[in-house]
């Protein structure tokens, strides 16, 4: 290990290769080994030899990749995609190891940011600026060249989408992340190299997957969410929707239990959580 290379993690765990040279390996099985992460590479070592994955060649970090029942029996792992190969790795604290990889690749990197690109559903006249990335546990930080700091809390992310846009006369990958700022729904756009965008997406996807809007709600429950999403005060929802106060209170109780609303204070102020913003937005788009 050179003087410029620093060890970041050294754990025992399991690994398996599920893609080699672009070909899926369906008969793969888990092997025990030592998994070492530095600021330059990942080394997977076992009695059968070792594999080295340069961080610069990692294209993405993804979730499940169940190629067979043997692989599927391990409940928690991450897939590391590089070149035409894919390795799955699992250890005691997979989320911590994934965070270490994300930090090793992203910390100190310069990306382009447009914030807020959209606020309250209205496109903003924001310009693209350079920003330096710093990933902490549960928060993606962007120190913008103009002096501001944009922080995106992972658990507050409602949706994350990938796109291609012309930025500064060049076609670039873009990550569009919906979250809140000062109580308002905003979208922040991020752009950079293909690797930086892919790893940033893996950071923000954890919140988006957790807050996915796959819940069956009644028509009245959706109406309540849409009203709050549109800016109607929770206190004014009964009159706005011509509904009985007690009925609205019951809806609030159910939506709080479903982790769609959070109670701000008793009698009865509520605010949309990321899942609630997703449901309200989808419901409005379907009308």
Tab-separated table of C-alpha atoms in Angstrom:
chain	number	residue	atom	x	y	z
A	1	UNK	CA	0.000	0.000	0.000
A	2	UNK	CA	1.497	3.353	-1.061
A	3	UNK	CA	1.873	6.367	1.230
A	4	UNK	CA	-1.045	8.069	-0.524
A	5	UNK	CA	-3.319	5.070	0.059
A	6	UNK	CA	-5.226	4.899	3.341
A	7	UNK	CA	-7.150	1.934	4.718
A	8	UNK	CA	-10.759	2.901	5.526
A	9	UNK	CA	-12.317	-0.437	6.485
A	10	UNK	CA	-11.176	-4.010	7.047
A	11	UNK	CA	-13.964	-6.516	7.752
A	12	UNK	CA	-14.780	-10.188	7.394
A	13	UNK	CA	-17.853	-11.111	5.412
A	14	UNK	CA	-19.195	-12.947	2.391
A	15	UNK	CA	-18.863	-12.248	-1.306
A	16	UNK	CA	-19.785	-13.720	-4.653
A	17	UNK	CA	-19.328	-12.725	-8.282
A	18	UNK	CA	-22.558	-12.739	-10.311
A	19	UNK	CA	-21.349	-11.121	-13.556
A	20	UNK	CA	-18.044	-11.780	-15.321
A	21	UNK	CA	-17.111	-10.113	-18.609
A	22	UNK	CA	-20.765	-9.178	-19.086
A	23	UNK	CA	-22.017	-12.744	-18.602
A	24	UNK	CA	-24.388	-13.662	-15.765
A	25	UNK	CA	-23.124	-16.465	-13.520
A	26	UNK	CA	-26.191	-18.393	-12.386
A	27	UNK	CA	-24.388	-21.139	-10.407
A	28	UNK	CA	-22.604	-18.720	-8.080
A	29	UNK	CA	-22.350	-19.270	-4.309
A	30	UNK	CA	-21.248	-17.239	-1.299
A	31	UNK	CA	-17.638	-17.449	-0.101
A	32	UNK	CA	-16.182	-16.231	3.173
A	33	UNK	CA	-13.405	-13.700	3.019
A	34	UNK	CA	-11.805	-10.476	4.113
A	35	UNK	CA	-13.050	-7.260	2.532
A	36	UNK	CA	-10.687	-4.287	2.664
A	37	UNK	CA	-11.583	-0.762	1.565
A	38	UNK	CA	-9.018	1.976	0.977
A	39	UNK	CA	-9.304	5.394	-0.602
A	40	UNK	CA	-8.218	3.816	-3.885
A	41	UNK	CA	-9.655	0.288	-4.088
A	42	UNK	CA	-11.622	-2.610	-2.621
A	43	UNK	CA	-9.733	-5.868	-2.075
A	44	UNK	CA	-11.669	-9.100	-1.517
A	45	UNK	CA	-9.386	-11.858	-0.216
A	46	UNK	CA	-10.171	-15.524	0.491
A	47	UNK	CA	-8.383	-18.874	0.502
A	48	UNK	CA	-8.954	-19.041	-3.259
A	49	UNK	CA	-7.118	-15.789	-3.968
A	50	UNK	CA	-8.062	-12.103	-4.107
A	51	UNK	CA	-9.965	-9.684	-6.300
A	52	UNK	CA	-9.116	-5.999	-6.598
A	53	UNK	CA	-11.739	-3.410	-7.557
A	54	UNK	CA	-10.309	0.088	-8.231
A	55	UNK	CA	-12.690	2.751	-6.900
A	56	UNK	CA	-12.188	4.724	-10.114
A	57	UNK	CA	-13.780	1.867	-12.089
A	58	UNK	CA	-16.907	1.434	-9.955
A	59	UNK	CA	-19.904	2.412	-12.078
A	60	UNK	CA	-22.635	2.002	-9.487
A	61	UNK	CA	-23.563	0.555	-6.101
A	62	UNK	CA	-26.934	-1.141	-6.094
A	63	UNK	CA	-29.203	-3.203	-3.883
A	64	UNK	CA	-30.411	-6.748	-4.441
A	65	UNK	CA	-29.259	-8.902	-7.338
A	66	UNK	CA	-30.813	-12.312	-6.607
A	67	UNK	CA	-29.544	-14.590	-9.395
A	68	UNK	CA	-30.485	-17.795	-7.550
A	69	UNK	CA	-31.869	-19.084	-4.253
A	70	UNK	CA	-28.404	-19.483	-2.751
A	71	UNK	CA	-27.679	-15.791	-3.252
A	72	UNK	CA	-31.183	-14.779	-2.126
A	73	UNK	CA	-30.794	-16.484	1.258
A	74	UNK	CA	-28.476	-13.669	2.391
A	75	UNK	CA	-30.772	-10.841	3.426
A	76	UNK	CA	-28.471	-7.837	3.312
A	77	UNK	CA	-25.773	-7.102	0.760
A	78	UNK	CA	-24.727	-4.554	-1.854
A	79	UNK	CA	-23.770	-5.113	-5.473
A	80	UNK	CA	-20.668	-3.397	-6.813
A	81	UNK	CA	-20.714	-2.860	-10.575
A	82	UNK	CA	-17.425	-2.171	-12.324
A	83	UNK	CA	-16.550	-2.693	-15.966
A	84	UNK	CA	-18.399	-5.808	-17.127
A	85	UNK	CA	-18.233	-7.452	-13.686
A	86	UNK	CA	-20.550	-7.430	-10.662
A	87	UNK	CA	-19.608	-8.527	-7.132
A	88	UNK	CA	-21.978	-8.884	-4.193
A	89	UNK	CA	-20.552	-8.265	-0.721
A	90	UNK	CA	-22.141	-8.778	2.674
A	91	UNK	CA	-20.869	-8.162	6.191
A	92	UNK	CA	-22.094	-7.285	9.676
A	93	UNK	CA	-22.967	-3.658	8.901
A	94	UNK	CA	-23.633	-3.374	5.177
A	95	UNK	CA	-25.009	0.178	5.348
A	96	UNK	CA	-21.876	1.440	7.122
A	97	UNK	CA	-19.614	-0.227	4.544
A	98	UNK	CA	-21.680	1.230	1.697
A	99	UNK	CA	-21.411	4.673	3.309
A	100	UNK	CA	-17.624	4.270	3.489
A	101	UNK	CA	-17.487	3.468	-0.237
A	102	UNK	CA	-19.697	6.441	-1.067
A	103	UNK	CA	-17.521	8.760	1.023
A	104	UNK	CA	-14.318	7.391	-0.506
A	105	UNK	CA	-15.595	8.118	-4.011
A	106	UNK	CA	-17.531	11.355	-3.454
A	107	UNK	CA	-15.959	13.350	-0.612
A	108	UNK	CA	-14.159	16.367	-2.027
A	109	UNK	CA	-15.522	15.884	-5.553
A	110	UNK	CA	-16.781	18.924	-7.484
A	111	UNK	CA	-20.239	18.650	-9.046
A	112	UNK	CA	-22.741	21.083	-10.541
A	113	UNK	CA	-25.834	21.959	-8.529
A	114	UNK	CA	-29.054	23.822	-9.314
A	115	UNK	CA	-30.895	24.660	-6.112
A	116	UNK	CA	-33.758	25.013	-5.848
A	117	UNK	CA	-34.555	23.967	-9.400
A	118	UNK	CA	-38.238	23.616	-8.479
A	119	UNK	CA	-40.015	24.928	-5.390
A	120	UNK	CA	-43.645	24.190	-4.531
A	121	UNK	CA	-44.115	22.798	-8.035
A	122	UNK	CA	-42.885	26.038	-9.668
A	123	UNK	CA	-39.701	26.049	-11.769
A	124	UNK	CA	-37.171	28.496	-10.319
A	125	UNK	CA	-34.760	30.813	-12.120
A	126	UNK	CA	-31.725	29.226	-10.451
A	127	UNK	CA	-28.395	28.849	-12.222
A	128	UNK	CA	-25.960	25.960	-12.201
A	129	UNK	CA	-23.080	26.412	-9.769
A	130	UNK	CA	-20.089	24.354	-8.731
A	131	UNK	CA	-20.259	22.634	-5.353
A	132	UNK	CA	-17.960	20.423	-3.288
A	133	UNK	CA	-19.483	17.173	-1.996
A	134	UNK	CA	-19.304	15.844	1.565
A	135	UNK	CA	-21.268	12.722	2.527
A	136	UNK	CA	-22.182	12.152	6.166
A	137	UNK	CA	-24.373	9.483	7.719
A	138	UNK	CA	-27.875	10.353	6.508
A	139	UNK	CA	-26.954	13.680	4.889
A	140	UNK	CA	-25.520	14.745	1.530
A	141	UNK	CA	-23.801	18.140	1.849
A	142	UNK	CA	-22.930	20.490	-1.010
A	143	UNK	CA	-20.717	23.527	-0.339
A	144	UNK	CA	-21.693	25.859	-3.193
A	145	UNK	CA	-19.118	28.195	-4.712
A	146	UNK	CA	-21.319	31.221	-3.965
A	147	UNK	CA	-20.938	30.487	-0.247
A	148	UNK	CA	-24.194	28.668	0.553
A	149	UNK	CA	-24.528	25.146	1.923
A	150	UNK	CA	-27.178	22.805	0.529
A	151	UNK	CA	-27.999	19.821	2.735
A	152	UNK	CA	-30.223	16.965	1.619
A	153	UNK	CA	-31.325	14.636	4.400
A	154	UNK	CA	-31.559	11.134	2.966
A	155	UNK	CA	-34.642	10.188	5.007
A	156	UNK	CA	-36.403	13.320	3.698
A	157	UNK	CA	-35.960	12.424	0.025
A	158	UNK	CA	-39.270	11.703	-1.688
A	159	UNK	CA	-38.159	10.787	-5.211
A	160	UNK	CA	-34.905	10.528	-7.161
A	161	UNK	CA	-34.879	10.503	-10.950
A	162	UNK	CA	-32.118	10.358	-13.556
A	163	UNK	CA	-32.132	12.438	-16.714
A	164	UNK	CA	-29.889	13.908	-19.421
A	165	UNK	CA	-29.771	17.688	-19.853
A	166	UNK	CA	-27.741	20.198	-21.807
A	167	UNK	CA	-25.706	22.080	-19.202
A	168	UNK	CA	-23.123	24.671	-20.190
A	169	UNK	CA	-23.341	23.545	-23.826
A	170	UNK	CA	-22.704	19.897	-22.968
A	171	UNK	CA	-25.047	16.922	-22.576
A	172	UNK	CA	-24.636	15.684	-19.002
A	173	UNK	CA	-26.288	13.178	-16.638
A	174	UNK	CA	-28.533	14.823	-14.040
A	175	UNK	CA	-29.964	13.595	-10.733
A	176	UNK	CA	-33.279	15.205	-9.710
A	177	UNK	CA	-33.967	14.840	-5.971
A	178	UNK	CA	-37.211	15.943	-4.295
A	179	UNK	CA	-36.968	16.896	-0.606
A	180	UNK	CA	-38.071	19.718	1.709
A	181	UNK	CA	-36.540	23.024	2.683
A	182	UNK	CA	-38.139	25.297	5.269
A	183	UNK	CA	-41.328	23.249	5.054
A	184	UNK	CA	-41.654	23.522	1.262
A	185	UNK	CA	-41.220	20.772	-1.310
A	186	UNK	CA	-38.188	21.503	-3.503
A	187	UNK	CA	-36.222	19.731	-6.191
A	188	UNK	CA	-32.450	19.949	-6.318
A	189	UNK	CA	-30.661	19.050	-9.554
A	190	UNK	CA	-27.144	17.586	-9.443
A	191	UNK	CA	-24.812	16.908	-12.346
A	192	UNK	CA	-21.265	15.717	-12.915
A	193	UNK	CA	-19.392	12.739	-14.254
A	194	UNK	CA	-21.171	9.438	-14.792
A	195	UNK	CA	-19.633	7.837	-11.692
A	196	UNK	CA	-20.363	10.753	-9.372
A	197	UNK	CA	-23.994	10.886	-10.526
A	198	UNK	CA	-24.440	7.120	-10.133
A	199	UNK	CA	-22.982	7.085	-6.604
A	200	UNK	CA	-24.929	10.208	-5.579
A	201	UNK	CA	-28.073	8.451	-6.758
A	202	UNK	CA	-27.214	5.429	-4.599
A	203	UNK	CA	-26.861	7.779	-1.593
A	204	UNK	CA	-30.237	9.450	-2.161
A	205	UNK	CA	-32.068	6.312	-3.322
A	206	UNK	CA	-32.102	4.884	0.213
A	207	UNK	CA	-34.515	7.609	1.283
A	208	UNK	CA	-36.597	7.412	-1.888
A	209	UNK	CA	-36.996	3.634	-1.579
A	210	UNK	CA	-37.971	3.929	2.077
A	211	UNK	CA	-40.531	6.629	1.269
A	212	UNK	CA	-42.098	4.960	-1.769
A	213	UNK	CA	-45.799	5.749	-2.020
A	214	UNK	CA	-47.181	2.203	-2.344
A	215	UNK	CA	-50.117	2.567	0.037
A	216	UNK	CA	-53.819	2.129	-0.719
A	217	UNK	CA	-55.737	5.224	0.388
A	218	UNK	CA	-59.372	6.178	0.099
A	219	UNK	CA	-60.533	9.013	-2.126
A	220	UNK	CA	-61.116	11.292	0.882
A	221	UNK	CA	-57.668	10.521	2.291
A	222	UNK	CA	-56.097	11.473	-1.021
A	223	UNK	CA	-58.152	14.689	-1.095
A	224	UNK	CA	-56.845	15.626	2.348
A	225	UNK	CA	-53.250	15.010	1.235
A	226	UNK	CA	-53.712	17.008	-1.958
A	227	UNK	CA	-55.173	19.920	0.006
A	228	UNK	CA	-52.211	20.044	2.398
A	229	UNK	CA	-49.775	19.542	-0.504
A	230	UNK	CA	-51.369	22.541	-2.258
A	231	UNK	CA	-50.742	24.759	0.772
A	232	UNK	CA	-54.063	24.564	2.617
A	233	UNK	CA	-53.552	24.845	6.380
A	234	UNK	CA	-54.387	21.592	8.222
A	235	UNK	CA	-56.790	23.653	10.371
A	236	UNK	CA	-58.671	24.809	7.256
A	237	UNK	CA	-58.929	21.416	5.532
A	238	UNK	CA	-62.440	20.572	6.908
A	239	UNK	CA	-63.920	23.797	5.549
A	240	UNK	CA	-61.878	23.649	2.326
A	241	UNK	CA	-63.117	20.124	1.549
A	242	UNK	CA	-66.562	20.556	3.151
A	243	UNK	CA	-65.862	17.638	5.486
A	244	UNK	CA	-66.758	17.068	9.121
A	245	UNK	CA	-63.979	18.065	11.546
A	246	UNK	CA	-64.089	14.705	13.333
A	247	UNK	CA	-63.799	12.844	10.031
A	248	UNK	CA	-60.722	14.867	9.069
A	249	UNK	CA	-59.218	14.196	12.513
A	250	UNK	CA	-59.731	10.454	11.988
A	251	UNK	CA	-58.027	10.689	8.593
A	252	UNK	CA	-55.101	12.519	10.189
A	253	UNK	CA	-54.782	9.752	12.789
A	254	UNK	CA	-54.701	7.024	10.127
A	255	UNK	CA	-52.192	8.899	7.939
A	256	UNK	CA	-49.913	9.485	10.924
A	257	UNK	CA	-50.004	5.738	11.669
A	258	UNK	CA	-49.098	5.050	8.016
A	259	UNK	CA	-46.082	7.391	8.301
A	260	UNK	CA	-47.602	9.689	5.663
A	261	UNK	CA	-48.103	12.655	7.994
A	262	UNK	CA	-46.204	13.754	11.053
A	263	UNK	CA	-47.820	15.532	13.963
A	264	UNK	CA	-46.308	18.965	14.444
A	265	UNK	CA	-48.308	19.782	17.542
A	266	UNK	CA	-51.510	18.627	19.192
A	267	UNK	CA	-54.789	20.252	17.967
A	268	UNK	CA	-54.097	19.487	15.058
A	269	UNK	CA	-51.243	20.687	12.954
A	270	UNK	CA	-49.666	18.178	10.619
A	271	UNK	CA	-47.064	18.249	7.871
A	272	UNK	CA	-46.527	15.988	4.885
A	273	UNK	CA	-43.748	13.444	5.135
A	274	UNK	CA	-41.861	12.334	1.987
A	275	UNK	CA	-44.257	9.438	1.388
A	276	UNK	CA	-47.191	11.814	1.746
A	277	UNK	CA	-45.680	14.237	-0.771
A	278	UNK	CA	-45.277	11.375	-3.232
A	279	UNK	CA	-48.882	10.221	-2.817
A	280	UNK	CA	-50.275	13.750	-3.102
A	281	UNK	CA	-48.195	14.517	-6.177
A	282	UNK	CA	-49.220	11.262	-7.894
A	283	UNK	CA	-52.870	11.808	-7.007
A	284	UNK	CA	-52.844	15.355	-8.430
A	285	UNK	CA	-51.140	14.195	-11.621
A	286	UNK	CA	-53.792	11.516	-12.132
A	287	UNK	CA	-56.716	13.947	-11.896
